[in-house]
Short mmCIF file of C-alpha atoms in Angstrom, two decimals:
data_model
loop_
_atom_site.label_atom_id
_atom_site.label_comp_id
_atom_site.label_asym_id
_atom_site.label_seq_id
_atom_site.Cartn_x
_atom_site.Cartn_y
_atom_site.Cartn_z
CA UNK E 1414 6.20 39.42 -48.76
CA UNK E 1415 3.84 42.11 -50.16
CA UNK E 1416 4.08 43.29 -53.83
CA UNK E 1417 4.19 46.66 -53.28
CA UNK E 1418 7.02 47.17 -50.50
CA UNK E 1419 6.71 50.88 -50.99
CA UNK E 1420 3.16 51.58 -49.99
CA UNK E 1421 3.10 53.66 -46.66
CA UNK E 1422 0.03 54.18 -44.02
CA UNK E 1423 -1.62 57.48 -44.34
CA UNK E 1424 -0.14 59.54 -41.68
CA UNK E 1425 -1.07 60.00 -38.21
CA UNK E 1426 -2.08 64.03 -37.72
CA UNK E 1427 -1.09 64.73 -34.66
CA UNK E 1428 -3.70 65.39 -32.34
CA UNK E 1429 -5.33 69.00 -31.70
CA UNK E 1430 -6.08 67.96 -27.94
CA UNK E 1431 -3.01 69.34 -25.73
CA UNK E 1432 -2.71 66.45 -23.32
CA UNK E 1433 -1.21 63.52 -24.45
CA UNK E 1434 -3.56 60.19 -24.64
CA UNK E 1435 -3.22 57.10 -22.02
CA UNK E 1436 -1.34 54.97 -23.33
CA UNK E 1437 0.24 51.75 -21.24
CA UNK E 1438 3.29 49.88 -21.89
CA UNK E 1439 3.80 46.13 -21.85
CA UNK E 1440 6.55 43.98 -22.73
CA UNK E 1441 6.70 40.25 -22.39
CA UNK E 1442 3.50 38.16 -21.78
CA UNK E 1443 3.96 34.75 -19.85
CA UNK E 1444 3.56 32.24 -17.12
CA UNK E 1445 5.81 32.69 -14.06
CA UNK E 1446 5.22 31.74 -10.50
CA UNK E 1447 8.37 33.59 -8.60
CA UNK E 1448 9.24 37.26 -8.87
CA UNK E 1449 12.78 36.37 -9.39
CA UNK E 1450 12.17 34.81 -12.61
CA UNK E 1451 10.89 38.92 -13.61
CA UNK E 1452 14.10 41.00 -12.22
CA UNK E 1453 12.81 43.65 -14.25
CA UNK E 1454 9.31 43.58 -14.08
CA UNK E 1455 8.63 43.51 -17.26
CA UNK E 1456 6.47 40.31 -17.93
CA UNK E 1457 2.46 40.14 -17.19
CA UNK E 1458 1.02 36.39 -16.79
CA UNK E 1459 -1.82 35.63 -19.52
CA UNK E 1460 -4.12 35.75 -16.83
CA UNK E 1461 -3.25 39.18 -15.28
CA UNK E 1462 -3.44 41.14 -18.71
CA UNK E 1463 -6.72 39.45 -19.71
CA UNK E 1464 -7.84 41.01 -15.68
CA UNK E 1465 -6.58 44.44 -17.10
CA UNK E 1466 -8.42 44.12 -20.30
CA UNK E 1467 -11.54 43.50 -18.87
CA UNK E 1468 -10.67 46.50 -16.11
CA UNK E 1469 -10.71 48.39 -19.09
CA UNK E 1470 -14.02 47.60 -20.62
CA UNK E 1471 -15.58 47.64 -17.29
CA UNK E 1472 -14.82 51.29 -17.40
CA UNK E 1473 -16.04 51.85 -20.58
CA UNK E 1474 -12.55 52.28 -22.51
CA UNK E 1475 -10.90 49.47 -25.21
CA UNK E 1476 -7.50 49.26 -26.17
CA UNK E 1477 -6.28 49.84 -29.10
CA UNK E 1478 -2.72 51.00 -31.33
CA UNK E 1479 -1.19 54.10 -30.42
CA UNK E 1480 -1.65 54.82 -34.81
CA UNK E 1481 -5.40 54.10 -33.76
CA UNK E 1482 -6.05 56.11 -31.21
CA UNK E 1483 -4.10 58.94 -32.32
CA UNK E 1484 -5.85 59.27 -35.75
CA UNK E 1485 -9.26 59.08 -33.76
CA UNK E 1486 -8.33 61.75 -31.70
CA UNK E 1487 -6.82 64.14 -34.50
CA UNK E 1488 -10.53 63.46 -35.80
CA UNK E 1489 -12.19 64.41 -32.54
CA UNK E 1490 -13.08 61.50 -31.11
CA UNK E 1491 -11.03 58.87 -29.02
CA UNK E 1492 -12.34 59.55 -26.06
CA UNK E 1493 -12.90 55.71 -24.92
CA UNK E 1494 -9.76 54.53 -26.33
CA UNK E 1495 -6.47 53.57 -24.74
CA UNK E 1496 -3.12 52.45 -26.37
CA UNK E 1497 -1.46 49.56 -26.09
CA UNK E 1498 2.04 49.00 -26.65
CA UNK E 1499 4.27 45.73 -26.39
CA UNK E 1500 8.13 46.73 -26.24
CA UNK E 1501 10.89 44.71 -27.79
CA UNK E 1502 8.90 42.06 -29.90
CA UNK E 1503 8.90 38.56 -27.53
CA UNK E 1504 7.52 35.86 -29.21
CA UNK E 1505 5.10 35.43 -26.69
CA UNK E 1506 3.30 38.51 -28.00
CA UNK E 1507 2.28 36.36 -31.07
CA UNK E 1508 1.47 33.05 -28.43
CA UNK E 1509 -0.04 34.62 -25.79
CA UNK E 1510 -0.92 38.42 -26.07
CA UNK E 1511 -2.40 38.11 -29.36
CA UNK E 1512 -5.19 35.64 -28.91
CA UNK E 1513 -5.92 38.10 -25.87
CA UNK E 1514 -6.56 40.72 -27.82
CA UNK E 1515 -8.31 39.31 -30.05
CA UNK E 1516 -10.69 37.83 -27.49
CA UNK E 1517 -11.42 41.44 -26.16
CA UNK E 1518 -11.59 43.45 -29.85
CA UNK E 1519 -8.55 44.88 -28.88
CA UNK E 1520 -5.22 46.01 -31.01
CA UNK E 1521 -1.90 47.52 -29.71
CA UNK E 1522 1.53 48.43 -31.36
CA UNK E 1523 4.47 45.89 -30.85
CA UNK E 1524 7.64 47.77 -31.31
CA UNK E 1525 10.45 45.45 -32.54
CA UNK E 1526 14.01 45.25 -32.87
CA UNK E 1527 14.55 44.29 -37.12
CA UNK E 1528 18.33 44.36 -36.16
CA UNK E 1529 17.93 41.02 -33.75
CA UNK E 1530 15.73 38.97 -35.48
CA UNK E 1531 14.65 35.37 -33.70
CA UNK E 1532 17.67 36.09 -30.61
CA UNK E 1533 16.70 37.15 -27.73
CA UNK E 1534 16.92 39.91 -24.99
CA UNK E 1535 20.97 40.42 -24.12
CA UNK E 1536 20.52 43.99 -23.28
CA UNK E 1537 19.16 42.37 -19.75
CA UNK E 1538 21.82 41.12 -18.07
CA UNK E 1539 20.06 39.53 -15.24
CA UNK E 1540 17.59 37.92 -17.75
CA UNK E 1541 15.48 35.46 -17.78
CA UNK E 1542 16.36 34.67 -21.69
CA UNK E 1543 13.37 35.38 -23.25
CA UNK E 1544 13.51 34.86 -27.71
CA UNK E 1545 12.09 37.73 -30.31
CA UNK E 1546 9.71 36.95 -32.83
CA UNK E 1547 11.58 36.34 -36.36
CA UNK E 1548 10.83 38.03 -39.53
CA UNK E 1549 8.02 35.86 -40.27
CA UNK E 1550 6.85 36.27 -36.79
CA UNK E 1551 6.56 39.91 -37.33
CA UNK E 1552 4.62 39.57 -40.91
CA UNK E 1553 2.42 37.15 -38.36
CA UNK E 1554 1.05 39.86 -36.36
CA UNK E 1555 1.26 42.61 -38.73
CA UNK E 1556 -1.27 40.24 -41.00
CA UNK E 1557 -3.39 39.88 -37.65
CA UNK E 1558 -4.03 43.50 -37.64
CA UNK E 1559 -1.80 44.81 -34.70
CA UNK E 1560 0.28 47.43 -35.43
CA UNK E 1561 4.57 47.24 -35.82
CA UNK E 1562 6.24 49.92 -34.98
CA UNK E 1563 10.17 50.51 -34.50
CA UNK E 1564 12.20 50.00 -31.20
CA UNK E 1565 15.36 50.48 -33.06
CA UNK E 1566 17.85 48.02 -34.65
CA UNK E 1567 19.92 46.93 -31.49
CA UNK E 1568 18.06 48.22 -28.77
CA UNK E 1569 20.44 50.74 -27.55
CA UNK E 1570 20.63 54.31 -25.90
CA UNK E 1571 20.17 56.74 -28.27
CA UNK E 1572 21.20 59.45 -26.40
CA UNK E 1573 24.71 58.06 -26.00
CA UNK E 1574 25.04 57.45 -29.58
CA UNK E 1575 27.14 59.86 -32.12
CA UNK E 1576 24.68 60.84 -34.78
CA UNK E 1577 25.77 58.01 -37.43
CA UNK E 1578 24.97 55.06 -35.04
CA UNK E 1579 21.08 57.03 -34.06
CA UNK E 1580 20.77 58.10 -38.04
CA UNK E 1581 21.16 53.82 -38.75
CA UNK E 1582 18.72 52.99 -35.44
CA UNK E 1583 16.09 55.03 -36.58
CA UNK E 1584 16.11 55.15 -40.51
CA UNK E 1585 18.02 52.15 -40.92
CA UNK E 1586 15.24 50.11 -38.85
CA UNK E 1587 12.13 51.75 -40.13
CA UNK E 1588 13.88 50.33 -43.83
CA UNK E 1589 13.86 47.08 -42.66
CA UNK E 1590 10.52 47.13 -41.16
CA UNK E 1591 9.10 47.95 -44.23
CA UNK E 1592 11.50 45.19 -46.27
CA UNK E 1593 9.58 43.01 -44.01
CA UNK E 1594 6.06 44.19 -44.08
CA UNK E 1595 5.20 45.96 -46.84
CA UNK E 1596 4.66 49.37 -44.89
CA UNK E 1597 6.47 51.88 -43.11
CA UNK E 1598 6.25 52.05 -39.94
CA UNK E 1599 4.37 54.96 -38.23
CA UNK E 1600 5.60 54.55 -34.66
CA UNK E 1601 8.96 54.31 -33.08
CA UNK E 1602 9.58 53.61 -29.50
CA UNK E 1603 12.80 55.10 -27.33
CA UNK E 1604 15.16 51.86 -25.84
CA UNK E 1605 15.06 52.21 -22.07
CA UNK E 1606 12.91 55.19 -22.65
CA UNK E 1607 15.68 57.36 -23.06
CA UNK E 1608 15.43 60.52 -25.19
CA UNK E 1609 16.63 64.16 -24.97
CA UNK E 1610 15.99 66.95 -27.63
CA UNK E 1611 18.55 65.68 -30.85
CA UNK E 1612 16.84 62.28 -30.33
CA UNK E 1613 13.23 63.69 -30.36
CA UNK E 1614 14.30 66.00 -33.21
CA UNK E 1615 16.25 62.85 -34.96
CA UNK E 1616 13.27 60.47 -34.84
CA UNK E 1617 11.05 63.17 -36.13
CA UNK E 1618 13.44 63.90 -39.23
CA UNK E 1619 13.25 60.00 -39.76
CA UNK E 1620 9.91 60.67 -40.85
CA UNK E 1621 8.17 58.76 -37.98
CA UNK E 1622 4.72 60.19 -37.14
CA UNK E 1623 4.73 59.56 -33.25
CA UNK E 1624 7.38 58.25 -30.96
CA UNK E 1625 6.68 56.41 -27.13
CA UNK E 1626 8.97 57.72 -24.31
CA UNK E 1627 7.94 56.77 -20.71
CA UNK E 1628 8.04 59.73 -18.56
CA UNK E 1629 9.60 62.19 -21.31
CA UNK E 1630 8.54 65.78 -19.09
CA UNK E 1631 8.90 68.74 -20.95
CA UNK E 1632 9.66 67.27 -24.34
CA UNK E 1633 6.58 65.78 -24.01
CA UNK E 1634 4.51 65.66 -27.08
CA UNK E 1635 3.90 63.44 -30.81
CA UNK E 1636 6.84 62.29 -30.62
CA UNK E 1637 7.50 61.99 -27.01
CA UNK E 1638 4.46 60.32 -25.74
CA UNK E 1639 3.69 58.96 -22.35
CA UNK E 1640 3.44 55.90 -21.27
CA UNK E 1641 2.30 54.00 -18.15
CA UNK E 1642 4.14 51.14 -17.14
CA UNK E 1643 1.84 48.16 -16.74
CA UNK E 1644 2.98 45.30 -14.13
CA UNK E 1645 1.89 42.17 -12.76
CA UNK E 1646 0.59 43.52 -9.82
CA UNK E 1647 -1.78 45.40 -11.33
CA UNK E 1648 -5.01 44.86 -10.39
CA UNK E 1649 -8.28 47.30 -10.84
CA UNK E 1650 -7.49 49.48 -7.96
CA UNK E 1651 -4.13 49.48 -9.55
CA UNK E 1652 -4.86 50.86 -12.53
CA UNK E 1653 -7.67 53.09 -11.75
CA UNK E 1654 -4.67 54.69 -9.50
CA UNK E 1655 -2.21 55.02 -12.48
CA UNK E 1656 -4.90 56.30 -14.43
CA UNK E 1657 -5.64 59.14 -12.27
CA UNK E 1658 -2.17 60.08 -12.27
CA UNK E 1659 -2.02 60.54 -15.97
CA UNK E 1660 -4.67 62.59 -16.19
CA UNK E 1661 -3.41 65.18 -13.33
CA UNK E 1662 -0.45 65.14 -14.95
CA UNK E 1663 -1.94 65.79 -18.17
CA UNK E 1664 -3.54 68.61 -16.40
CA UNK E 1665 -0.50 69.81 -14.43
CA UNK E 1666 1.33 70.25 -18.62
CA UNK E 1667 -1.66 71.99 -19.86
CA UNK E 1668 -1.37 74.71 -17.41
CA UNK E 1669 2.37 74.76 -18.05
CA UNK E 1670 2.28 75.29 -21.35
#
């Protein structure tokens, strides 16, 4: 454990730009062979996000932290960057994503659950079981230079929750993430996605510099960012697809604004 448990990053400024960055979303990364072992889609074979990590340098653009590319852009630059984020906190980030990333000079955020430490992922009911990393898991890839952010304690809807339960998944986890690390985290991610204005307001009370939604419309912004879900299917045309998408919506909430 670090010595000084108080220390906290410098804080992302949010950035001057008015759209919002690309930024895709991940979650578990692992060998499978039959779509029903992925009900959910949420799982990307080692070999298909390697394919979309090249797509990405082949186009000029490397991936990198949402804190990373954020602070680049609030500094005018970014423009070849993309964030990465990892949802939940699977150990196969640490076996199989990692050494990925690596490979590439790439980074991302991995948004964890501090509340279900080395268990795995009940909130899917139709599974596959799938474990979390463990505390010393987490201080593993925080010490490899990837970013932890804060996908609450239990991995629940916020916006169903009275305002004790979201005070404890938001402060109460960003505590224990920095119990674990060292730092506090700069980054916190919505369960499912879901938000609505107390929870945007909420998480930015917490003192969290950025938050990642999915599609979060008007609310869209710091702490509302986002993101484009990134599947096994996804190949170059793919992506180049989804990519174009984000920026005409990006375009589409400039105007609106």
């Amino acid at each position: 454990m670090p010595a000084d448990t108080d220390t906290a990053p410098a804080a992302v400024v949010p950035a001057r730009r008015t759209a919002s960055p690309w930024v895709l979303m991940y979650h578990s990364v692992a060998e499978f062979t039959d779509p029903a072992e992925d009900p959910y889609g949420i799982t990307v074979t080692p070999l298909a996000l390697e394919a979309q990590l090249l797509w990405l340098r082949s186009r000029g653009l490397r991936g990198v932290s949402v804190g990373e590319l954020l602070r680049a852009r609030a500094a005018g630059g970014g423009t070849g960057l993309v964030g990465l984020t990892f949802d939940d906190g699977y150990t196969d980030f640490l076996t199989h994503a990692l050494p990925l990333l690596r490979r590439h000079g790439c980074t991302a955020t991995l948004f964890v659950l501090p509340g279900r430490l080395g268990v795995d992922n009940v909130w899917d009911p139709l599974g596959p079981r799938k474990s979390l990393l463990t505390a010393e898991g987490i201080r593993e890839v925080a010490a490899a230079g990837q970013e932890i952010g804060s996908h609450g304690l239990l991995h629940q809807d916020l916006t169903a929750a009275p305002d004790d339960v979201l005070l404890q998944e938001l402060r109460g986890s960003r505590d224990l993430l920095r119990e674990l690390t060292g730092t506090l985290p700069e980054g916190f991610c919505y369960p499912y996605g879901h938000l609505d204005a107390r929870v945007v307001d909420a998480t930015r009370a917490a003192g969290y510099d950025y938050a990642c939604a999915i599609d979060p419309g008007r609310l869209a912004g710091p702490h509302a960012l986002p993101r484009t879900h990134v599947s096994q299917a996804d190949g170059g045309t793919r992506l180049r697809v989804k990519h174009l998408r984000h920026r005409v919506r990006e375009l589409r909430r400039a105007v609106h604004r």
